[in-house]
Structure formats: C-alpha cells, structure tokens
Amino acid sequence: RAERIAELGGKAPPPAVAWKPKRDPATPRPPPPRPVPTLQSLLVRFIAANICHVDELGDVLPPAVQHELAAVLCARRALGEAQLKLFPPTSATELILPDLHRIGEDAMLAALGALRDNCPRLGLLHLGYCGRCIGAAAAARIEELGALHSLALLGCHRLSTPSLISLMAARGGGLRSLHLSANAQLSEEGIAAIAERCTQLETLRLEDCAQLEPAALLPLRALSHVSTLSLRGIALLSDDVAVSLVRACAPTLRSLRL
C-alpha cells in the first residue's frame, strides 16, 4: 500500500467503490413512522368520541374491547355517571374502570346493584380512584357479588376497617387476588381479617398505606400461597418484618415489590 501511495505522488488511491451516504450524518434521524391503528382501536376511539349519543353497549363487545373503551373514556375524563350505566353489559364476567373520580356514591350503588342482578358470574372487579364512591354502603353491595375472585379498590380512602372486615368475611374465602391502595383507615384489625379470611390469595397488593406499623403486617404470614406480594408505599416497613413475610410464602413467591 505504501508503494502504491508513492506511485500516486503521496496521495491515497481512490476507493474501489464510490459511496456517498444518503443523508448528512449531522442531520438528526427522522422519527419512526406511526403504526397503523387497528380497526378495533379506531372503533373504540369513535365510540368514546360519541359516547354521549350511546344508549347501551349491548352484549356484542368482548371484555378486552370493554376494558379498552373504559380506559379511553377515563383518559379523556369522559366517564361520568351517565356513562357508568353502560358498564358492564349483561352477563359480564369482568369490570375494569380505571378512574371513578367523577362518580358519586349513589351512582356507584346503582351500578353495583345492576352488577348483582344482571352479572351473577362477575369474577373480576377493579375500580380506580374510587375514594369518592366506595364507602360502607358500596362495600356492602360488593359483598353481594358471589362469584368474585379478583378485587382491586385503588384510592379507597373512605373504606373503613369495619367495612373491610365485613367484606372479607363475606367474600374473602373466594378471593385469589386483592389490591387495596391509599387507604388511610387500614389498620391492624383489617390486616388480620385479610389474613384470616383470604386463605386462597395468590396476589396481594397493599400499597400507599403509610400509616401501617410493621407489626400490623405480621398476620400476613398466614398467607402461604401468595405468588405476588406488593407492599409499596408502606414507609414504616422494617427489614425483620419484610424477611418474615417473605419466608412465610417463599415456596410460592414469584414477585415482590417493596
């Protein structure tokens, strides 16, 4: 190569293949193209945009579409008491409503009564930002959902310990998943009721309950079938109690969040 450069008068030989980049390297790359929306997502957005003109959803929407529609409505702050009456359709087995901050207790009582009367196979009930609408009366209505196996009440700051104890006595034996968050009224008695009644729990999430003392969590050692455990936001949780809880369910535990 040195001899060839010398023959050319000290200049490097021309490249075998002339190549020029298609774009200037100093120019930032363009954003990737947006994916083409699915027909289902277009349908859900259309229904959500015109939800004020919908009288009922009927029984044609599968659960996945119902959940997506509810999520879109909540994201648009468009799930009010009039729209709540559309969920769930008759004979539904699941109901997920991520944001109920606009729903009053009377409207929720009516909705839970409809669930009891029209959806005897309802097994999954997940309610987000439900502090305004979930109190003692609403908890009593949830007790009447006989097929319930998964319950999530997020932001349920009005759910009292006596109401929780009663709810666990009525429905705890059938629950495989329980998620409670931001409940400042949750006490040692409520934790004990969960541990005593919910013997089949596989998923337990008690989150953002900063008032709980470490000793209040010790009854949860009785739950030996738990595979998913979350105690996120319990600021007073100590190392000794955390280790004790993990050891109790170590054979089945797959996920832990502290």
mmCIF file of C-alpha atoms in Angstrom:
data_model
loop_
_atom_site.group_PDB
_atom_site.id
_atom_site.type_symbol
_atom_site.label_atom_id
_atom_site.label_comp_id
_atom_site.label_asym_id
_atom_site.label_seq_id
_atom_site.Cartn_x
_atom_site.Cartn_y
_atom_site.Cartn_z
ATOM 1 C CA ARG A 1 0.000 0.000 0.000
ATOM 2 C CA ALA A 2 2.885 2.384 0.816
ATOM 3 C CA GLU A 3 4.405 1.720 -2.626
ATOM 4 C CA ARG A 4 1.073 2.442 -4.324
ATOM 5 C CA ILE A 5 0.727 5.742 -2.454
ATOM 6 C CA ALA A 6 4.288 6.651 -3.503
ATOM 7 C CA GLU A 7 3.410 5.927 -7.150
ATOM 8 C CA LEU A 8 0.467 8.310 -6.899
ATOM 9 C CA GLY A 9 2.659 11.095 -5.622
ATOM 10 C CA GLY A 10 1.856 10.648 -1.954
ATOM 11 C CA LYS A 11 -1.895 10.628 -2.443
ATOM 12 C CA ALA A 12 -4.162 7.825 -1.258
ATOM 13 C CA PRO A 13 -5.626 5.669 -4.051
ATOM 14 C CA PRO A 14 -9.243 6.301 -4.998
ATOM 15 C CA PRO A 15 -11.803 3.948 -3.405
ATOM 16 C CA ALA A 16 -12.744 0.824 -5.334
ATOM 17 C CA VAL A 17 -16.432 1.728 -4.981
ATOM 18 C CA ALA A 18 -17.673 5.309 -4.887
ATOM 19 C CA TRP A 19 -20.041 5.617 -1.903
ATOM 20 C CA LYS A 20 -21.938 8.578 -0.607
ATOM 21 C CA PRO A 21 -24.298 8.492 2.415
ATOM 22 C CA LYS A 22 -27.950 9.067 1.633
ATOM 23 C CA ARG A 23 -28.264 11.622 4.406
ATOM 24 C CA ASP A 24 -25.981 14.066 6.108
ATOM 25 C CA PRO A 25 -24.686 12.417 9.318
ATOM 26 C CA ALA A 26 -25.096 15.758 11.081
ATOM 27 C CA THR A 27 -28.823 15.733 10.335
ATOM 28 C CA PRO A 28 -30.923 14.048 13.068
ATOM 29 C CA ARG A 29 -32.783 10.925 12.089
ATOM 30 C CA PRO A 30 -36.462 11.403 11.296
ATOM 31 C CA PRO A 31 -38.955 9.948 13.791
ATOM 32 C CA PRO A 32 -40.146 6.412 13.024
ATOM 33 C CA PRO A 33 -43.488 6.185 11.243
ATOM 34 C CA ARG A 34 -46.522 5.867 13.485
ATOM 35 C CA PRO A 35 -48.005 2.372 13.468
ATOM 36 C CA VAL A 36 -51.232 1.923 11.576
ATOM 37 C CA PRO A 37 -54.083 1.780 14.137
ATOM 38 C CA THR A 38 -56.117 -1.389 14.277
ATOM 39 C CA LEU A 39 -59.758 -1.440 13.306
ATOM 40 C CA GLN A 40 -60.612 -2.196 16.937
ATOM 41 C CA SER A 41 -58.764 0.865 18.254
ATOM 42 C CA LEU A 42 -60.446 3.070 15.639
ATOM 43 C CA LEU A 43 -63.819 1.701 16.695
ATOM 44 C CA VAL A 44 -63.095 2.315 20.369
ATOM 45 C CA ARG A 45 -61.977 5.906 19.713
ATOM 46 C CA PHE A 46 -65.079 6.562 17.632
ATOM 47 C CA ILE A 47 -67.383 5.237 20.364
ATOM 48 C CA ALA A 48 -65.514 7.212 23.028
ATOM 49 C CA ALA A 49 -65.749 10.427 20.981
ATOM 50 C CA ASN A 50 -69.516 9.942 20.607
ATOM 51 C CA ILE A 51 -70.260 8.342 23.955
ATOM 52 C CA CYS A 52 -72.903 10.966 24.754
ATOM 53 C CA HIS A 53 -75.033 9.527 21.930
ATOM 54 C CA VAL A 54 -74.730 5.870 23.049
ATOM 55 C CA ASP A 55 -77.779 4.444 24.806
ATOM 56 C CA GLU A 56 -76.357 0.980 25.504
ATOM 57 C CA LEU A 57 -73.421 -1.191 24.521
ATOM 58 C CA GLY A 58 -75.313 -4.477 24.326
ATOM 59 C CA ASP A 59 -73.573 -7.840 24.562
ATOM 60 C CA VAL A 60 -71.518 -7.711 21.355
ATOM 61 C CA LEU A 61 -68.322 -6.164 22.765
ATOM 62 C CA PRO A 62 -65.816 -8.699 24.137
ATOM 63 C CA PRO A 63 -64.242 -7.956 27.537
ATOM 64 C CA ALA A 64 -60.984 -6.687 26.003
ATOM 65 C CA VAL A 65 -62.851 -4.056 23.984
ATOM 66 C CA GLN A 66 -64.924 -3.048 27.029
ATOM 67 C CA HIS A 67 -61.739 -2.557 29.054
ATOM 68 C CA GLU A 68 -60.120 -0.518 26.290
ATOM 69 C CA LEU A 69 -63.212 1.656 25.921
ATOM 70 C CA ALA A 70 -63.345 2.301 29.659
ATOM 71 C CA ALA A 71 -59.634 3.186 29.670
ATOM 72 C CA VAL A 72 -60.063 5.646 26.788
ATOM 73 C CA LEU A 73 -63.067 7.282 28.458
ATOM 74 C CA CYS A 74 -61.169 7.625 31.730
ATOM 75 C CA ALA A 75 -58.158 9.100 29.929
ATOM 76 C CA ARG A 76 -60.464 11.709 28.376
ATOM 77 C CA ARG A 77 -62.147 12.418 31.741
ATOM 78 C CA ALA A 78 -65.367 11.409 29.990
ATOM 79 C CA LEU A 79 -66.544 8.644 32.330
ATOM 80 C CA GLY A 80 -69.380 10.281 34.238
ATOM 81 C CA GLU A 81 -72.442 8.902 35.940
ATOM 82 C CA ALA A 82 -74.398 8.707 32.681
ATOM 83 C CA GLN A 83 -71.625 6.655 31.041
ATOM 84 C CA LEU A 84 -71.234 4.423 34.092
ATOM 85 C CA LYS A 85 -74.678 2.981 33.348
ATOM 86 C CA LEU A 86 -73.279 1.493 30.133
ATOM 87 C CA PHE A 87 -70.859 -0.742 32.052
ATOM 88 C CA PRO A 88 -70.893 -3.651 32.203
ATOM 89 C CA PRO A 89 -73.168 -5.272 29.633
ATOM 90 C CA THR A 90 -75.496 -8.043 30.799
ATOM 91 C CA SER A 91 -73.795 -11.285 31.866
ATOM 92 C CA ALA A 92 -70.310 -9.721 32.001
ATOM 93 C CA THR A 93 -67.617 -11.569 33.949
ATOM 94 C CA GLU A 94 -65.143 -8.667 34.310
ATOM 95 C CA LEU A 95 -65.350 -4.950 35.016
ATOM 96 C CA ILE A 96 -62.304 -2.653 34.983
ATOM 97 C CA LEU A 97 -62.855 1.092 35.453
ATOM 98 C CA PRO A 98 -59.518 2.885 35.955
ATOM 99 C CA ASP A 99 -60.803 6.302 37.085
ATOM 100 C CA LEU A 100 -64.028 6.897 39.017
ATOM 101 C CA HIS A 101 -63.246 10.298 40.492
ATOM 102 C CA ARG A 102 -66.376 11.795 38.870
ATOM 103 C CA ILE A 103 -68.723 9.116 40.221
ATOM 104 C CA GLY A 104 -70.789 9.739 43.349
ATOM 105 C CA GLU A 105 -71.765 7.097 45.872
ATOM 106 C CA ASP A 106 -75.414 6.918 44.790
ATOM 107 C CA ALA A 107 -74.436 6.237 41.183
ATOM 108 C CA MET A 108 -71.976 3.564 42.308
ATOM 109 C CA LEU A 109 -74.613 1.919 44.481
ATOM 110 C CA ALA A 110 -76.905 1.727 41.473
ATOM 111 C CA ALA A 111 -74.110 0.284 39.319
ATOM 112 C CA LEU A 112 -73.193 -2.337 41.908
ATOM 113 C CA GLY A 113 -76.859 -3.250 42.270
ATOM 114 C CA ALA A 114 -77.025 -3.799 38.498
ATOM 115 C CA LEU A 115 -73.929 -5.987 38.725
ATOM 116 C CA ARG A 116 -75.546 -8.090 41.419
ATOM 117 C CA ASP A 117 -78.791 -8.510 39.482
ATOM 118 C CA ASN A 118 -77.510 -8.872 35.899
ATOM 119 C CA CYS A 119 -73.999 -10.302 36.190
ATOM 120 C CA PRO A 120 -74.079 -13.325 38.532
ATOM 121 C CA ARG A 121 -70.793 -14.625 37.038
ATOM 122 C CA LEU A 122 -68.845 -11.397 37.608
ATOM 123 C CA GLY A 123 -65.475 -12.554 38.932
ATOM 124 C CA LEU A 124 -63.176 -9.569 38.428
ATOM 125 C CA LEU A 125 -63.879 -6.058 39.746
ATOM 126 C CA HIS A 126 -61.152 -3.416 39.500
ATOM 127 C CA LEU A 127 -62.040 0.175 40.422
ATOM 128 C CA GLY A 128 -59.506 3.003 40.284
ATOM 129 C CA TYR A 129 -59.645 6.397 42.055
ATOM 130 C CA CYS A 130 -62.746 5.144 43.829
ATOM 131 C CA GLY A 131 -62.367 7.059 47.094
ATOM 132 C CA ARG A 132 -65.396 9.256 46.458
ATOM 133 C CA CYS A 133 -67.794 6.445 45.600
ATOM 134 C CA ILE A 134 -66.677 3.492 47.757
ATOM 135 C CA GLY A 135 -67.883 3.766 51.336
ATOM 136 C CA ALA A 136 -69.668 1.455 53.746
ATOM 137 C CA ALA A 137 -72.822 1.129 51.615
ATOM 138 C CA ALA A 138 -70.880 0.376 48.443
ATOM 139 C CA ALA A 139 -68.711 -2.172 50.268
ATOM 140 C CA ALA A 140 -71.898 -3.903 51.409
ATOM 141 C CA ARG A 141 -73.017 -4.129 47.764
ATOM 142 C CA ILE A 142 -69.694 -5.674 46.773
ATOM 143 C CA GLU A 143 -70.324 -8.344 49.418
ATOM 144 C CA GLU A 144 -73.290 -9.498 47.305
ATOM 145 C CA LEU A 145 -71.135 -10.381 44.273
ATOM 146 C CA GLY A 146 -70.947 -14.086 44.920
ATOM 147 C CA ALA A 147 -68.550 -15.119 42.117
ATOM 148 C CA LEU A 148 -65.876 -12.515 42.904
ATOM 149 C CA HIS A 149 -62.298 -13.842 42.793
ATOM 150 C CA SER A 150 -60.300 -10.673 41.969
ATOM 151 C CA LEU A 151 -60.907 -7.331 43.691
ATOM 152 C CA ALA A 152 -58.981 -4.062 43.334
ATOM 153 C CA LEU A 153 -60.023 -0.855 45.088
ATOM 154 C CA LEU A 154 -57.472 1.868 44.355
ATOM 155 C CA GLY A 155 -57.543 5.104 46.293
ATOM 156 C CA CYS A 156 -60.317 3.785 48.563
ATOM 157 C CA HIS A 157 -59.732 6.294 51.368
ATOM 158 C CA ARG A 158 -63.354 6.099 52.602
ATOM 159 C CA LEU A 159 -63.319 2.325 53.121
ATOM 160 C CA SER A 160 -63.359 1.882 56.895
ATOM 161 C CA THR A 161 -61.908 -1.003 58.870
ATOM 162 C CA PRO A 162 -65.351 -2.372 59.929
ATOM 163 C CA SER A 163 -66.489 -2.311 56.292
ATOM 164 C CA LEU A 164 -63.323 -4.080 55.176
ATOM 165 C CA ILE A 165 -63.692 -6.734 57.875
ATOM 166 C CA SER A 166 -67.286 -7.364 56.803
ATOM 167 C CA LEU A 167 -66.281 -7.509 53.141
ATOM 168 C CA MET A 168 -63.507 -10.003 53.829
ATOM 169 C CA ALA A 169 -65.857 -12.155 55.914
ATOM 170 C CA ALA A 170 -68.339 -12.297 53.040
ATOM 171 C CA ARG A 171 -66.058 -12.588 50.010
ATOM 172 C CA GLY A 172 -62.526 -13.247 51.276
ATOM 173 C CA GLY A 173 -62.751 -17.023 51.000
ATOM 174 C CA GLY A 174 -63.149 -16.879 47.227
ATOM 175 C CA LEU A 175 -60.570 -14.172 46.501
ATOM 176 C CA ARG A 176 -57.394 -15.128 44.670
ATOM 177 C CA SER A 177 -56.312 -11.516 44.075
ATOM 178 C CA LEU A 178 -56.705 -8.449 46.314
ATOM 179 C CA HIS A 179 -55.372 -4.943 45.708
ATOM 180 C CA LEU A 180 -56.010 -2.059 48.115
ATOM 181 C CA SER A 181 -54.214 1.269 47.875
ATOM 182 C CA ALA A 182 -54.196 4.686 49.558
ATOM 183 C CA ASN A 183 -56.482 3.596 52.377
ATOM 184 C CA ALA A 184 -55.514 5.677 55.399
ATOM 185 C CA GLN A 185 -58.085 3.787 57.509
ATOM 186 C CA LEU A 186 -56.495 0.374 57.009
ATOM 187 C CA SER A 187 -55.499 -0.903 60.448
ATOM 188 C CA GLU A 188 -54.075 -3.966 62.137
ATOM 189 C CA GLU A 189 -57.604 -5.356 62.520
ATOM 190 C CA GLY A 190 -58.195 -5.042 58.779
ATOM 191 C CA ILE A 191 -54.885 -6.783 58.010
ATOM 192 C CA ALA A 192 -55.829 -9.573 60.409
ATOM 193 C CA ALA A 193 -59.180 -10.000 58.644
ATOM 194 C CA ILE A 194 -57.407 -10.332 55.292
ATOM 195 C CA ALA A 195 -55.015 -12.921 56.696
ATOM 196 C CA GLU A 196 -57.790 -14.904 58.373
ATOM 197 C CA ARG A 197 -60.395 -14.863 55.603
ATOM 198 C CA CYS A 198 -58.419 -14.738 52.344
ATOM 199 C CA THR A 199 -56.697 -18.079 52.667
ATOM 200 C CA GLN A 200 -56.567 -18.710 48.902
ATOM 201 C CA LEU A 201 -54.866 -15.449 47.939
ATOM 202 C CA GLU A 202 -52.244 -15.734 45.219
ATOM 203 C CA THR A 203 -51.807 -11.995 44.618
ATOM 204 C CA LEU A 204 -51.817 -9.416 47.414
ATOM 205 C CA ARG A 205 -51.068 -5.733 46.954
ATOM 206 C CA LEU A 206 -51.382 -3.364 49.921
ATOM 207 C CA GLU A 207 -49.899 -0.111 48.674
ATOM 208 C CA ASP A 208 -49.519 3.506 49.808
ATOM 209 C CA CYS A 209 -50.804 2.824 53.311
ATOM 210 C CA ALA A 210 -48.100 4.783 55.099
ATOM 211 C CA GLN A 211 -49.840 4.643 58.490
ATOM 212 C CA LEU A 212 -49.299 0.894 58.957
ATOM 213 C CA GLU A 213 -46.855 -0.130 61.662
ATOM 214 C CA PRO A 214 -44.549 -3.054 60.866
ATOM 215 C CA ALA A 215 -46.150 -5.281 63.499
ATOM 216 C CA ALA A 216 -49.563 -4.792 61.880
ATOM 217 C CA LEU A 217 -48.362 -6.770 58.849
ATOM 218 C CA LEU A 218 -47.266 -9.867 60.761
ATOM 219 C CA PRO A 219 -50.642 -11.678 60.423
ATOM 220 C CA LEU A 220 -49.974 -11.869 56.665
ATOM 221 C CA ARG A 221 -47.509 -14.665 57.412
ATOM 222 C CA ALA A 222 -50.532 -16.981 57.392
ATOM 223 C CA LEU A 223 -50.907 -16.485 53.614
ATOM 224 C CA SER A 224 -48.672 -19.280 52.366
ATOM 225 C CA HIS A 225 -49.938 -19.440 48.747
ATOM 226 C CA VAL A 226 -49.021 -15.894 47.709
ATOM 227 C CA SER A 227 -47.008 -15.679 44.479
ATOM 228 C CA THR A 228 -47.184 -11.884 44.033
ATOM 229 C CA LEU A 229 -46.723 -9.572 47.017
ATOM 230 C CA SER A 230 -46.524 -5.778 46.919
ATOM 231 C CA LEU A 231 -46.141 -3.571 49.984
ATOM 232 C CA ARG A 232 -45.052 -0.483 48.066
ATOM 233 C CA GLY A 233 -45.519 2.800 49.887
ATOM 234 C CA ILE A 234 -45.538 1.329 53.413
ATOM 235 C CA ALA A 235 -42.814 3.616 54.686
ATOM 236 C CA LEU A 236 -42.516 2.081 58.159
ATOM 237 C CA LEU A 237 -41.893 -1.457 56.908
ATOM 238 C CA SER A 238 -38.853 -2.892 58.686
ATOM 239 C CA ASP A 239 -36.290 -5.399 57.466
ATOM 240 C CA ASP A 240 -37.262 -8.010 60.052
ATOM 241 C CA VAL A 241 -40.950 -7.944 59.134
ATOM 242 C CA ALA A 242 -40.223 -7.987 55.401
ATOM 243 C CA VAL A 243 -37.952 -11.023 55.770
ATOM 244 C CA SER A 244 -40.533 -12.757 57.948
ATOM 245 C CA LEU A 245 -43.276 -12.244 55.348
ATOM 246 C CA VAL A 246 -41.067 -13.442 52.505
ATOM 247 C CA ARG A 247 -40.047 -16.573 54.371
ATOM 248 C CA ALA A 248 -43.692 -17.457 55.031
ATOM 249 C CA CYS A 249 -44.550 -17.606 51.321
ATOM 250 C CA ALA A 250 -41.083 -18.365 49.920
ATOM 251 C CA PRO A 251 -42.065 -21.666 48.224
ATOM 252 C CA THR A 252 -44.644 -19.917 46.006
ATOM 253 C CA LEU A 253 -43.390 -16.313 45.840
ATOM 254 C CA ARG A 254 -42.521 -15.153 42.327
ATOM 255 C CA SER A 255 -42.789 -11.355 42.540
ATOM 256 C CA LEU A 256 -42.021 -8.975 45.408
ATOM 257 C CA ARG A 257 -42.300 -5.205 45.437
ATOM 258 C CA LEU A 258 -41.421 -3.083 48.454
#
